[in-house]
Every structure is written in C-alpha cells, then in structure tokens.
Amino acid sequence: MWYQPKVQLATGRIIGAEALIRWQHPEMGMVSPAVFIPIAEESSLIVSLGEWAFRTACETVAEWKRQALFPGRIAVNISGRQLKFGGIAELVNRTLSDLGMPSDCLELEVTESVAMDDDSGMIDVLYRLQELGVYLSIDDFGTGYSSLSYLKRLPVRGLKIDRSFVLNLHEDRDDAAIARAIISIAGSLGLDLVAEGVELEEHREFLLRNGCIWAQGYLFSRPLPPAEFEARLRAQQAE
Ligand code: C2E
Ligand code: CA
Ligand code: CA
Ligand code: CA
C-alpha cells in the first residue's frame, strides 16, 4: 500500500491520506490498480484483496498514530462487491478493535456509481458503518449520471470532485462551471469536499478562490511508499 497526502489547499499541510494499492510484478514492473482492480472486481478476488488492502493500511496508520505522527483520517477505497458481500462492517469492527484504533481515524471512499446502486442490503451496510463511527465519502463525484437524490438517502459526510473536472478547470469554462457547482452542492448539503488531481498552481488558485478547502494531487505529492510518507510526516512535525 502507498499513501497520498490529503492537504489543506491554503497551506499544503497534510491533514490525512488516501491508501492506494500497488502491485510490483516480477516481469511486468509496476501494474496500475486502474488495470488490475477492475479485473479483481469481476470475481470474489476483490474481497480478499480489499481485506488485505484495508488491514495493511490500518496497521500502518495505527503505528503512525501511536507515534503521534499521523493527523486526521486514513481513507481506504472500498469496492461495491466488498460492500455487498464482503462483510465489511465486521472487518472494520474487528480490525479497529484489534489495533485499538478509534473509528474516527477511518474514512471509506465509495465511488459514486456504487453509491447510486439502491440495493437495500448495501444501504444497510453503509448505515452500519456510520453507526460504527466511520466517515463515508463519495469518490469520483460528478461522474455518475443519476439524480443527486442518493446523497439524501445515504449517511455520507464528504465528496471528492473527480479529477477529470479538475484537469482543465483553469482553461475550460464548462469544467470550471461544473467544479463551482460541485463546491456549491457540497456547501449547501453540509458535506466536506476534497478536490482530486490538483496538479497545477492554477488549479489550486481556482479552487481556493471558489471555496474549496482540501485537495489531493501531484502539486502537493504523488502517492508515496510508506517510508517516504512517514518521512513527510516527520518533516511536517518538525516545522
Ligand atoms: P481513485 O480512488 O480515484 O484514486 C485516485 C487516483 O488518482 C490514484 O490512482 C492516484 O494515484 C491518482 N492521482 C492522484 N493525484 C493525481 C494527480 O494530481 N494527477 C493524476 N493524473 N492522477 C492523480 P491509482 O493509485 O493508480 O489508483 C487508480 C484507482 O484504482 C483508484 O482511483 C481506485 O479506484 C482504485 N484503487 C486503488 N487502490 C485501491 C484499493 O486499495 N481498493 C480498491 N477497491 N480500489 C483501489
Ligand atoms: Ca479514491
Ligand atoms: Ca477518486
Ligand atoms: Ca477517479
């Protein structure tokens, strides 16, 4: 597992992280999760892979928390199949109690397309997670194509603007309008908002000017292997 800082846009300070899976293949080199996660999602492999990812991220962050190095929440990506069939609430409960980690240290990112599925079993699972004190956010927000009514039905606390809207927002009027609209939706519904894919100073300026407070992206840091992420945490603490 690698870790990408989530930062405060105004200062660049790390306020949390997203855990992202990596596969170092002996012959193929680094294989992107954008390639192998969708394949794992076609079978129940995603459940065991997802469990490993979740546990590993929690173990690492619990250790950083013990050293008072890690601020805020660790966000872990959860796929639809894990929510529906993976016993995710039990996994969360067991892992947090094994590690003595409070549930408010944990965020689960669920993609918009998964969240829009109105399977009642899945909605129950999301409420179970909320009862456990876990923070839920909607990933890739704006890329789905349904109404926004699902946001009212679900115990969601945050949104992530998909990076496809951030990429050209400094030069594309439509993307700029969509980004502003998403910032306004989050504000009106009382949801936190993180912009992903912030690569340019122009992105940062636009987002700050329009009221977005948190972000993630190469402008601040790429996803880092644990030792490098830990070094960043230590450097920030020494400031
Ligand atoms: P995602 O959840 O939307 O994660 C954000 C992706 O954007 C990551 O790609 C990250 O490295 C990349 N990214 C971050 N900042 C920037 C930027 O400024 N510019 C650009 N161009 N890209 C940026 P990554 O790590 O390749 O992951 C791809 C996708 O694979 C993730 O998209 C997520 O859907 C999935 N994934 C990764 N790890 C896990 C996991 O542990 N479990 C599950 N279920 N899915 C995962
Ligand atoms: Ca994500
Ligand atoms: Ca995303
Ligand atoms: Ca995305």
PDB file of C-alpha atoms and ligand atoms in Angstrom:
ATOM      1  CA  MET A   1       0.000   0.000   0.000  1.00  0.00           C
ATOM      2  CA  TRP A   2       1.150   3.532  -0.844  1.00  0.00           C
ATOM      3  CA  TYR A   3      -0.141   6.740   0.688  1.00  0.00           C
ATOM      4  CA  GLN A   4      -1.068  10.033  -0.932  1.00  0.00           C
ATOM      5  CA  PRO A   5      -1.385  13.090   1.305  1.00  0.00           C
ATOM      6  CA  LYS A   6      -4.666  14.954   1.533  1.00  0.00           C
ATOM      7  CA  VAL A   7      -3.768  18.555   2.226  1.00  0.00           C
ATOM      8  CA  GLN A   8      -5.179  21.901   3.189  1.00  0.00           C
ATOM      9  CA  LEU A   9      -5.122  23.885  -0.089  1.00  0.00           C
ATOM     10  CA  ALA A  10      -4.130  27.167   1.512  1.00  0.00           C
ATOM     11  CA  THR A  11      -1.060  25.849   3.326  1.00  0.00           C
ATOM     12  CA  GLY A  12      -0.217  22.452   1.820  1.00  0.00           C
ATOM     13  CA  ARG A  13      -0.339  20.902   5.310  1.00  0.00           C
ATOM     14  CA  ILE A  14      -1.108  17.178   5.417  1.00  0.00           C
ATOM     15  CA  ILE A  15      -4.498  16.552   7.027  1.00  0.00           C
ATOM     16  CA  GLY A  16      -4.845  12.853   6.184  1.00  0.00           C
ATOM     17  CA  ALA A  17      -4.113  10.394   3.397  1.00  0.00           C
ATOM     18  CA  GLU A  18      -5.624   8.044   0.867  1.00  0.00           C
ATOM     19  CA  ALA A  19      -4.270   4.488   0.792  1.00  0.00           C
ATOM     20  CA  LEU A  20      -3.690   3.266  -2.775  1.00  0.00           C
ATOM     21  CA  ILE A  21      -2.800  -0.289  -3.672  1.00  0.00           C
ATOM     22  CA  ARG A  22       0.335  -1.090  -5.741  1.00  0.00           C
ATOM     23  CA  TRP A  23       1.434  -4.281  -7.460  1.00  0.00           C
ATOM     24  CA  GLN A  24       5.124  -4.736  -8.197  1.00  0.00           C
ATOM     25  CA  HIS A  25       5.087  -7.560 -10.728  1.00  0.00           C
ATOM     26  CA  PRO A  26       8.358  -9.504 -11.233  1.00  0.00           C
ATOM     27  CA  GLU A  27       8.227  -9.194 -15.045  1.00  0.00           C
ATOM     28  CA  MET A  28       5.667  -6.510 -15.842  1.00  0.00           C
ATOM     29  CA  GLY A  29       7.014  -3.984 -13.343  1.00  0.00           C
ATOM     30  CA  MET A  30       4.524  -1.738 -11.581  1.00  0.00           C
ATOM     31  CA  VAL A  31       0.990  -2.671 -12.626  1.00  0.00           C
ATOM     32  CA  SER A  32      -1.599   0.086 -12.184  1.00  0.00           C
ATOM     33  CA  PRO A  33      -4.610  -0.602  -9.939  1.00  0.00           C
ATOM     34  CA  ALA A  34      -6.665   1.023 -12.708  1.00  0.00           C
ATOM     35  CA  VAL A  35      -5.802  -2.178 -14.624  1.00  0.00           C
ATOM     36  CA  PHE A  36      -5.990  -4.939 -12.003  1.00  0.00           C
ATOM     37  CA  ILE A  37      -8.712  -3.675  -9.638  1.00  0.00           C
ATOM     38  CA  PRO A  38     -11.437  -3.846 -12.329  1.00  0.00           C
ATOM     39  CA  ILE A  39     -10.305  -7.413 -13.111  1.00  0.00           C
ATOM     40  CA  ALA A  40     -10.357  -8.356  -9.417  1.00  0.00           C
ATOM     41  CA  GLU A  41     -13.839  -6.803  -9.217  1.00  0.00           C
ATOM     42  CA  GLU A  42     -15.118  -9.307 -11.757  1.00  0.00           C
ATOM     43  CA  SER A  43     -14.645 -12.076  -9.207  1.00  0.00           C
ATOM     44  CA  SER A  44     -14.644 -12.532  -5.465  1.00  0.00           C
ATOM     45  CA  LEU A  45     -10.874 -11.885  -5.543  1.00  0.00           C
ATOM     46  CA  ILE A  46     -11.670  -8.244  -4.833  1.00  0.00           C
ATOM     47  CA  VAL A  47     -12.953  -9.263  -1.404  1.00  0.00           C
ATOM     48  CA  SER A  48      -9.694 -10.844  -0.223  1.00  0.00           C
ATOM     49  CA  LEU A  49      -7.575  -8.213  -1.983  1.00  0.00           C
ATOM     50  CA  GLY A  50      -9.699  -5.478  -0.443  1.00  0.00           C
ATOM     51  CA  GLU A  51      -9.375  -7.045   3.017  1.00  0.00           C
ATOM     52  CA  TRP A  52      -5.611  -7.152   2.656  1.00  0.00           C
ATOM     53  CA  ALA A  53      -5.521  -3.522   1.482  1.00  0.00           C
ATOM     54  CA  PHE A  54      -7.753  -2.386   4.324  1.00  0.00           C
ATOM     55  CA  ARG A  55      -5.826  -4.255   7.036  1.00  0.00           C
ATOM     56  CA  THR A  56      -2.428  -3.203   5.772  1.00  0.00           C
ATOM     57  CA  ALA A  57      -3.410   0.464   5.596  1.00  0.00           C
ATOM     58  CA  CYS A  58      -4.957   0.372   9.082  1.00  0.00           C
ATOM     59  CA  GLU A  59      -1.926  -1.407  10.593  1.00  0.00           C
ATOM     60  CA  THR A  60       0.471   1.119   9.101  1.00  0.00           C
ATOM     61  CA  VAL A  61      -1.547   4.122  10.153  1.00  0.00           C
ATOM     62  CA  ALA A  62      -2.218   2.715  13.643  1.00  0.00           C
ATOM     63  CA  GLU A  63       1.572   2.595  14.119  1.00  0.00           C
ATOM     64  CA  TRP A  64       1.931   6.205  12.881  1.00  0.00           C
ATOM     65  CA  LYS A  65      -0.899   7.199  15.212  1.00  0.00           C
ATOM     66  CA  ARG A  66       0.877   5.527  18.148  1.00  0.00           C
ATOM     67  CA  GLN A  67       3.868   7.727  17.377  1.00  0.00           C
ATOM     68  CA  ALA A  68       1.559  10.763  17.146  1.00  0.00           C
ATOM     69  CA  LEU A  69       2.770  11.306  13.575  1.00  0.00           C
ATOM     70  CA  PHE A  70      -0.413  10.952  11.574  1.00  0.00           C
ATOM     71  CA  PRO A  71      -3.085  13.666  11.618  1.00  0.00           C
ATOM     72  CA  GLY A  72      -6.709  13.059  10.672  1.00  0.00           C
ATOM     73  CA  ARG A  73      -8.136  10.114   8.812  1.00  0.00           C
ATOM     74  CA  ILE A  74      -6.805   7.349   6.607  1.00  0.00           C
ATOM     75  CA  ALA A  75      -9.082   6.882   3.582  1.00  0.00           C
ATOM     76  CA  VAL A  76      -9.389   3.410   2.093  1.00  0.00           C
ATOM     77  CA  ASN A  77     -11.140   2.605  -1.198  1.00  0.00           C
ATOM     78  CA  ILE A  78     -13.966   0.068  -0.956  1.00  0.00           C
ATOM     79  CA  SER A  79     -15.475  -1.609  -3.988  1.00  0.00           C
ATOM     80  CA  GLY A  80     -19.130  -2.417  -4.497  1.00  0.00           C
ATOM     81  CA  ARG A  81     -18.697  -6.149  -4.121  1.00  0.00           C
ATOM     82  CA  GLN A  82     -16.954  -5.674  -0.779  1.00  0.00           C
ATOM     83  CA  LEU A  83     -19.905  -3.623   0.443  1.00  0.00           C
ATOM     84  CA  LYS A  84     -22.482  -6.093  -0.766  1.00  0.00           C
ATOM     85  CA  PHE A  85     -20.872  -9.423   0.049  1.00  0.00           C
ATOM     86  CA  GLY A  86     -17.613  -8.737   1.822  1.00  0.00           C
ATOM     87  CA  GLY A  87     -18.689  -8.459   5.459  1.00  0.00           C
ATOM     88  CA  ILE A  88     -17.106  -5.014   5.514  1.00  0.00           C
ATOM     89  CA  ALA A  89     -18.727  -3.842   8.751  1.00  0.00           C
ATOM     90  CA  GLU A  90     -17.367  -6.909  10.575  1.00  0.00           C
ATOM     91  CA  LEU A  91     -13.931  -6.388   9.026  1.00  0.00           C
ATOM     92  CA  VAL A  92     -13.905  -2.743  10.115  1.00  0.00           C
ATOM     93  CA  ASN A  93     -15.105  -3.566  13.612  1.00  0.00           C
ATOM     94  CA  ARG A  94     -12.598  -6.383  14.101  1.00  0.00           C
ATOM     95  CA  THR A  95      -9.631  -4.514  12.624  1.00  0.00           C
ATOM     96  CA  LEU A  96     -10.214  -1.343  14.622  1.00  0.00           C
ATOM     97  CA  SER A  97     -10.573  -3.246  17.866  1.00  0.00           C
ATOM     98  CA  ASP A  98      -7.508  -5.451  17.145  1.00  0.00           C
ATOM     99  CA  LEU A  99      -5.445  -2.332  16.537  1.00  0.00           C
ATOM    100  CA  GLY A 100      -7.023  -0.181  19.234  1.00  0.00           C
ATOM    101  CA  MET A 101      -7.699   2.436  16.591  1.00  0.00           C
ATOM    102  CA  PRO A 102     -10.667   4.784  17.089  1.00  0.00           C
ATOM    103  CA  SER A 103     -13.213   4.713  14.271  1.00  0.00           C
ATOM    104  CA  ASP A 104     -12.934   8.449  13.649  1.00  0.00           C
ATOM    105  CA  CYS A 105      -9.457   7.790  12.209  1.00  0.00           C
ATOM    106  CA  LEU A 106     -11.037   5.890   9.332  1.00  0.00           C
ATOM    107  CA  GLU A 107     -12.651   7.046   6.112  1.00  0.00           C
ATOM    108  CA  LEU A 108     -14.082   4.780   3.442  1.00  0.00           C
ATOM    109  CA  GLU A 109     -14.239   6.036  -0.150  1.00  0.00           C
ATOM    110  CA  VAL A 110     -17.060   4.565  -2.202  1.00  0.00           C
ATOM    111  CA  THR A 111     -17.398   5.515  -5.853  1.00  0.00           C
ATOM    112  CA  GLU A 112     -20.460   7.408  -6.967  1.00  0.00           C
ATOM    113  CA  SER A 113     -21.556   4.569  -9.249  1.00  0.00           C
ATOM    114  CA  VAL A 114     -21.541   2.161  -6.287  1.00  0.00           C
ATOM    115  CA  ALA A 115     -23.349   4.626  -4.024  1.00  0.00           C
ATOM    116  CA  MET A 116     -26.130   5.100  -6.588  1.00  0.00           C
ATOM    117  CA  ASP A 117     -26.978   1.402  -6.523  1.00  0.00           C
ATOM    118  CA  ASP A 118     -30.109   1.367  -4.393  1.00  0.00           C
ATOM    119  CA  ASP A 119     -29.691  -2.215  -3.219  1.00  0.00           C
ATOM    120  CA  SER A 120     -31.238  -2.083   0.245  1.00  0.00           C
ATOM    121  CA  GLY A 121     -28.682  -4.525   1.686  1.00  0.00           C
ATOM    122  CA  MET A 122     -25.910  -2.175   0.705  1.00  0.00           C
ATOM    123  CA  ILE A 123     -27.624   0.858   2.176  1.00  0.00           C
ATOM    124  CA  ASP A 124     -27.977  -1.068   5.461  1.00  0.00           C
ATOM    125  CA  VAL A 125     -24.241  -1.763   5.397  1.00  0.00           C
ATOM    126  CA  LEU A 126     -23.488   1.941   4.922  1.00  0.00           C
ATOM    127  CA  TYR A 127     -25.667   2.779   7.949  1.00  0.00           C
ATOM    128  CA  ARG A 128     -23.929   0.064   9.967  1.00  0.00           C
ATOM    129  CA  LEU A 129     -20.594   1.677   9.110  1.00  0.00           C
ATOM    130  CA  GLN A 130     -21.920   5.066  10.113  1.00  0.00           C
ATOM    131  CA  GLU A 131     -23.038   3.625  13.459  1.00  0.00           C
ATOM    132  CA  LEU A 132     -19.515   2.315  13.947  1.00  0.00           C
ATOM    133  CA  GLY A 133     -18.356   5.932  13.608  1.00  0.00           C
ATOM    134  CA  VAL A 134     -16.736   5.562  10.200  1.00  0.00           C
ATOM    135  CA  TYR A 135     -16.625   8.550   7.851  1.00  0.00           C
ATOM    136  CA  LEU A 136     -18.013   7.829   4.382  1.00  0.00           C
ATOM    137  CA  SER A 137     -17.183   9.798   1.276  1.00  0.00           C
ATOM    138  CA  ILE A 138     -18.288   9.644  -2.341  1.00  0.00           C
ATOM    139  CA  ASP A 139     -15.388   9.152  -4.719  1.00  0.00           C
ATOM    140  CA  ASP A 140     -15.318  10.346  -8.342  1.00  0.00           C
ATOM    141  CA  PHE A 141     -18.222  12.673  -7.602  1.00  0.00           C
ATOM    142  CA  GLY A 142     -19.890  14.034 -10.742  1.00  0.00           C
ATOM    143  CA  THR A 143     -19.020  11.108 -12.990  1.00  0.00           C
ATOM    144  CA  GLY A 144     -22.242   9.178 -12.335  1.00  0.00           C
ATOM    145  CA  TYR A 145     -25.356  10.024 -14.283  1.00  0.00           C
ATOM    146  CA  SER A 146     -28.254   9.734 -11.913  1.00  0.00           C
ATOM    147  CA  SER A 147     -30.079  12.311  -9.840  1.00  0.00           C
ATOM    148  CA  LEU A 148     -28.465  13.626  -6.700  1.00  0.00           C
ATOM    149  CA  SER A 149     -31.200  12.172  -4.528  1.00  0.00           C
ATOM    150  CA  TYR A 150     -28.982   9.313  -3.376  1.00  0.00           C
ATOM    151  CA  LEU A 151     -26.991  11.853  -1.347  1.00  0.00           C
ATOM    152  CA  LYS A 152     -30.026  12.343   0.885  1.00  0.00           C
ATOM    153  CA  ARG A 153     -30.539   8.620   1.368  1.00  0.00           C
ATOM    154  CA  LEU A 154     -27.005   7.785   2.396  1.00  0.00           C
ATOM    155  CA  PRO A 155     -25.015   8.584   5.556  1.00  0.00           C
ATOM    156  CA  VAL A 156     -22.360  10.448   3.575  1.00  0.00           C
ATOM    157  CA  ARG A 157     -20.037  13.068   5.087  1.00  0.00           C
ATOM    158  CA  GLY A 158     -17.799  14.062   2.194  1.00  0.00           C
ATOM    159  CA  LEU A 159     -17.427  14.299  -1.580  1.00  0.00           C
ATOM    160  CA  LYS A 160     -14.394  14.078  -3.823  1.00  0.00           C
ATOM    161  CA  ILE A 161     -14.517  16.087  -7.066  1.00  0.00           C
ATOM    162  CA  ASP A 162     -13.329  13.730  -9.759  1.00  0.00           C
ATOM    163  CA  ARG A 163     -10.007  14.651 -11.267  1.00  0.00           C
ATOM    164  CA  SER A 164     -11.493  14.759 -14.788  1.00  0.00           C
ATOM    165  CA  PHE A 165     -13.172  18.064 -13.799  1.00  0.00           C
ATOM    166  CA  VAL A 166     -10.047  19.459 -12.180  1.00  0.00           C
ATOM    167  CA  LEU A 167      -7.673  18.715 -15.070  1.00  0.00           C
ATOM    168  CA  ASN A 168      -8.811  21.597 -17.327  1.00  0.00           C
ATOM    169  CA  LEU A 169     -10.751  23.822 -14.975  1.00  0.00           C
ATOM    170  CA  HIS A 170      -8.321  26.705 -15.475  1.00  0.00           C
ATOM    171  CA  GLU A 171      -8.966  26.784 -19.236  1.00  0.00           C
ATOM    172  CA  ASP A 172     -12.313  25.071 -19.883  1.00  0.00           C
ATOM    173  CA  ARG A 173     -15.410  27.101 -18.982  1.00  0.00           C
ATOM    174  CA  ASP A 174     -17.618  24.030 -18.663  1.00  0.00           C
ATOM    175  CA  ASP A 175     -15.250  22.231 -16.303  1.00  0.00           C
ATOM    176  CA  ALA A 176     -14.903  25.424 -14.279  1.00  0.00           C
ATOM    177  CA  ALA A 177     -18.692  25.694 -14.052  1.00  0.00           C
ATOM    178  CA  ILE A 178     -19.034  22.042 -13.003  1.00  0.00           C
ATOM    179  CA  ALA A 179     -16.347  22.416 -10.342  1.00  0.00           C
ATOM    180  CA  ARG A 180     -18.067  25.533  -8.966  1.00  0.00           C
ATOM    181  CA  ALA A 181     -21.425  23.741  -8.972  1.00  0.00           C
ATOM    182  CA  ILE A 182     -19.976  20.784  -7.050  1.00  0.00           C
ATOM    183  CA  ILE A 183     -18.387  23.099  -4.481  1.00  0.00           C
ATOM    184  CA  SER A 184     -21.761  24.762  -4.044  1.00  0.00           C
ATOM    185  CA  ILE A 185     -23.660  21.439  -3.725  1.00  0.00           C
ATOM    186  CA  ALA A 186     -21.241  20.272  -1.039  1.00  0.00           C
ATOM    187  CA  GLY A 187     -21.598  23.580   0.806  1.00  0.00           C
ATOM    188  CA  SER A 188     -25.404  23.542   0.662  1.00  0.00           C
ATOM    189  CA  LEU A 189     -25.632  19.950   1.856  1.00  0.00           C
ATOM    190  CA  GLY A 190     -23.069  20.474   4.618  1.00  0.00           C
ATOM    191  CA  LEU A 191     -20.644  17.961   3.133  1.00  0.00           C
ATOM    192  CA  ASP A 192     -16.850  18.182   3.203  1.00  0.00           C
ATOM    193  CA  LEU A 193     -15.161  18.403  -0.161  1.00  0.00           C
ATOM    194  CA  VAL A 194     -11.778  17.238  -1.423  1.00  0.00           C
ATOM    195  CA  ALA A 195     -10.607  18.066  -4.959  1.00  0.00           C
ATOM    196  CA  GLU A 196      -8.539  15.309  -6.522  1.00  0.00           C
ATOM    197  CA  GLY A 197      -5.963  15.573  -9.289  1.00  0.00           C
ATOM    198  CA  VAL A 198      -4.707  19.029  -8.322  1.00  0.00           C
ATOM    199  CA  GLU A 199      -1.581  19.278 -10.462  1.00  0.00           C
ATOM    200  CA  LEU A 200      -1.131  22.959 -11.219  1.00  0.00           C
ATOM    201  CA  GLU A 201      -0.849  26.174  -9.280  1.00  0.00           C
ATOM    202  CA  GLU A 202      -3.767  27.409 -11.463  1.00  0.00           C
ATOM    203  CA  HIS A 203      -5.922  24.569 -10.114  1.00  0.00           C
ATOM    204  CA  ARG A 204      -5.016  25.480  -6.554  1.00  0.00           C
ATOM    205  CA  GLU A 205      -5.822  29.168  -7.084  1.00  0.00           C
ATOM    206  CA  PHE A 206      -9.140  28.456  -8.786  1.00  0.00           C
ATOM    207  CA  LEU A 207     -10.261  26.026  -6.087  1.00  0.00           C
ATOM    208  CA  LEU A 208      -9.224  28.266  -3.217  1.00  0.00           C
ATOM    209  CA  ARG A 209     -10.935  31.275  -4.802  1.00  0.00           C
ATOM    210  CA  ASN A 210     -14.133  29.236  -5.155  1.00  0.00           C
ATOM    211  CA  GLY A 211     -14.238  27.982  -1.595  1.00  0.00           C
ATOM    212  CA  CYS A 212     -12.711  24.522  -1.751  1.00  0.00           C
ATOM    213  CA  ILE A 213     -10.539  23.852   1.303  1.00  0.00           C
ATOM    214  CA  TRP A 214      -8.979  20.403   0.831  1.00  0.00           C
ATOM    215  CA  ALA A 215      -7.202  18.676  -2.001  1.00  0.00           C
ATOM    216  CA  GLN A 216      -5.062  15.853  -3.192  1.00  0.00           C
ATOM    217  CA  GLY A 217      -2.769  15.820  -6.207  1.00  0.00           C
ATOM    218  CA  TYR A 218       0.681  15.828  -7.730  1.00  0.00           C
ATOM    219  CA  LEU A 219       1.097  19.560  -6.988  1.00  0.00           C
ATOM    220  CA  PHE A 220       1.459  18.538  -3.342  1.00  0.00           C
ATOM    221  CA  SER A 221       2.611  14.939  -3.578  1.00  0.00           C
ATOM    222  CA  ARG A 222       2.308  11.762  -5.584  1.00  0.00           C
ATOM    223  CA  PRO A 223       1.293   8.620  -3.707  1.00  0.00           C
ATOM    224  CA  LEU A 224       4.343   7.559  -1.670  1.00  0.00           C
ATOM    225  CA  PRO A 225       5.664   4.262  -0.334  1.00  0.00           C
ATOM    226  CA  PRO A 226       5.198   4.086   3.467  1.00  0.00           C
ATOM    227  CA  ALA A 227       8.784   5.028   4.387  1.00  0.00           C
ATOM    228  CA  GLU A 228       8.644   8.162   2.232  1.00  0.00           C
ATOM    229  CA  PHE A 229       5.228   9.126   3.507  1.00  0.00           C
ATOM    230  CA  GLU A 230       6.490   8.698   7.063  1.00  0.00           C
ATOM    231  CA  ALA A 231       9.453  10.966   6.268  1.00  0.00           C
ATOM    232  CA  ARG A 232       6.986  13.641   5.075  1.00  0.00           C
ATOM    233  CA  LEU A 233       5.042  13.308   8.327  1.00  0.00           C
ATOM    234  CA  ARG A 234       8.218  13.695  10.372  1.00  0.00           C
ATOM    235  CA  ALA A 235       9.294  16.732   8.351  1.00  0.00           C
ATOM    236  CA  GLN A 236       5.881  18.346   8.867  1.00  0.00           C
ATOM    237  CA  GLN A 237       6.025  17.650  12.584  1.00  0.00           C
ATOM    238  CA  ALA A 238       9.451  19.259  12.844  1.00  0.00           C
ATOM    239  CA  GLU A 239       8.207  22.510  11.200  1.00  0.00           C
TER     240      GLU A 239
HETATM  241  P1  C2E B   1      -9.125   6.762  -7.211  1.00  0.00           P
HETATM  242  O1  C2E B   1      -9.722   6.211  -5.958  1.00  0.00           O
HETATM  243  O2  C2E B   1      -9.904   7.796  -7.929  1.00  0.00           O
HETATM  244  O3  C2E B   1      -7.685   7.261  -6.777  1.00  0.00           O
HETATM  245  C1  C2E B   1      -7.071   8.426  -7.250  1.00  0.00           C
HETATM  246  C2  C2E B   1      -6.121   8.104  -8.368  1.00  0.00           C
HETATM  247  O4  C2E B   1      -5.624   9.330  -8.901  1.00  0.00           O
HETATM  248  C3  C2E B   1      -4.878   7.337  -7.911  1.00  0.00           C
HETATM  249  O5  C2E B   1      -4.502   6.478  -8.987  1.00  0.00           O
HETATM  250  C4  C2E B   1      -3.852   8.450  -7.727  1.00  0.00           C
HETATM  251  O6  C2E B   1      -2.512   7.996  -7.833  1.00  0.00           O
HETATM  252  C5  C2E B   1      -4.212   9.337  -8.881  1.00  0.00           C
HETATM  253  N1  C2E B   1      -3.809  10.723  -8.683  1.00  0.00           N
HETATM  254  C6  C2E B   1      -3.695  11.406  -7.532  1.00  0.00           C
HETATM  255  N2  C2E B   1      -3.332  12.681  -7.738  1.00  0.00           N
HETATM  256  C7  C2E B   1      -3.224  12.823  -9.086  1.00  0.00           C
HETATM  257  C8  C2E B   1      -2.868  13.929  -9.936  1.00  0.00           C
HETATM  258  O7  C2E B   1      -2.588  15.045  -9.496  1.00  0.00           O
HETATM  259  N3  C2E B   1      -2.875  13.689 -11.282  1.00  0.00           N
HETATM  260  C9  C2E B   1      -3.174  12.470 -11.801  1.00  0.00           C
HETATM  261  N4  C2E B   1      -3.138  12.334 -13.132  1.00  0.00           N
HETATM  262  N5  C2E B   1      -3.510  11.411 -11.022  1.00  0.00           N
HETATM  263  C10 C2E B   1      -3.527  11.590  -9.687  1.00  0.00           C
HETATM  264  P2  C2E B   1      -4.083   4.975  -8.723  1.00  0.00           P
HETATM  265  O8  C2E B   1      -3.320   4.873  -7.449  1.00  0.00           O
HETATM  266  O9  C2E B   1      -3.464   4.495  -9.983  1.00  0.00           O
HETATM  267  O10 C2E B   1      -5.473   4.234  -8.480  1.00  0.00           O
HETATM  268  C11 C2E B   1      -6.410   4.086  -9.523  1.00  0.00           C
HETATM  269  C12 C2E B   1      -7.725   3.604  -8.988  1.00  0.00           C
HETATM  270  O11 C2E B   1      -7.613   2.250  -8.530  1.00  0.00           O
HETATM  271  C13 C2E B   1      -8.239   4.386  -7.798  1.00  0.00           C
HETATM  272  O12 C2E B   1      -8.838   5.571  -8.268  1.00  0.00           O
HETATM  273  C14 C2E B   1      -9.218   3.396  -7.201  1.00  0.00           C
HETATM  274  O13 C2E B   1     -10.449   3.432  -7.890  1.00  0.00           O
HETATM  275  C15 C2E B   1      -8.539   2.067  -7.470  1.00  0.00           C
HETATM  276  N6  C2E B   1      -7.833   1.623  -6.255  1.00  0.00           N
HETATM  277  C16 C2E B   1      -6.579   1.921  -5.833  1.00  0.00           C
HETATM  278  N7  C2E B   1      -6.288   1.298  -4.660  1.00  0.00           N
HETATM  279  C17 C2E B   1      -7.402   0.590  -4.318  1.00  0.00           C
HETATM  280  C18 C2E B   1      -7.751  -0.274  -3.214  1.00  0.00           C
HETATM  281  O14 C2E B   1      -6.989  -0.498  -2.265  1.00  0.00           O
HETATM  282  N8  C2E B   1      -9.023  -0.837  -3.244  1.00  0.00           N
HETATM  283  C19 C2E B   1      -9.901  -0.593  -4.261  1.00  0.00           C
HETATM  284  N9  C2E B   1     -11.122  -1.168  -4.224  1.00  0.00           N
HETATM  285  N10 C2E B   1      -9.610   0.230  -5.293  1.00  0.00           N
HETATM  286  C20 C2E B   1      -8.376   0.805  -5.339  1.00  0.00           C
HETATM  287 CA    CA B   2     -10.371   7.003  -4.041  1.00  0.00          CA
HETATM  288 CA    CA B   3     -11.256   9.363  -6.932  1.00  0.00          CA
HETATM  289 CA    CA B   4     -11.075   8.989 -10.050  1.00  0.00          CA
END
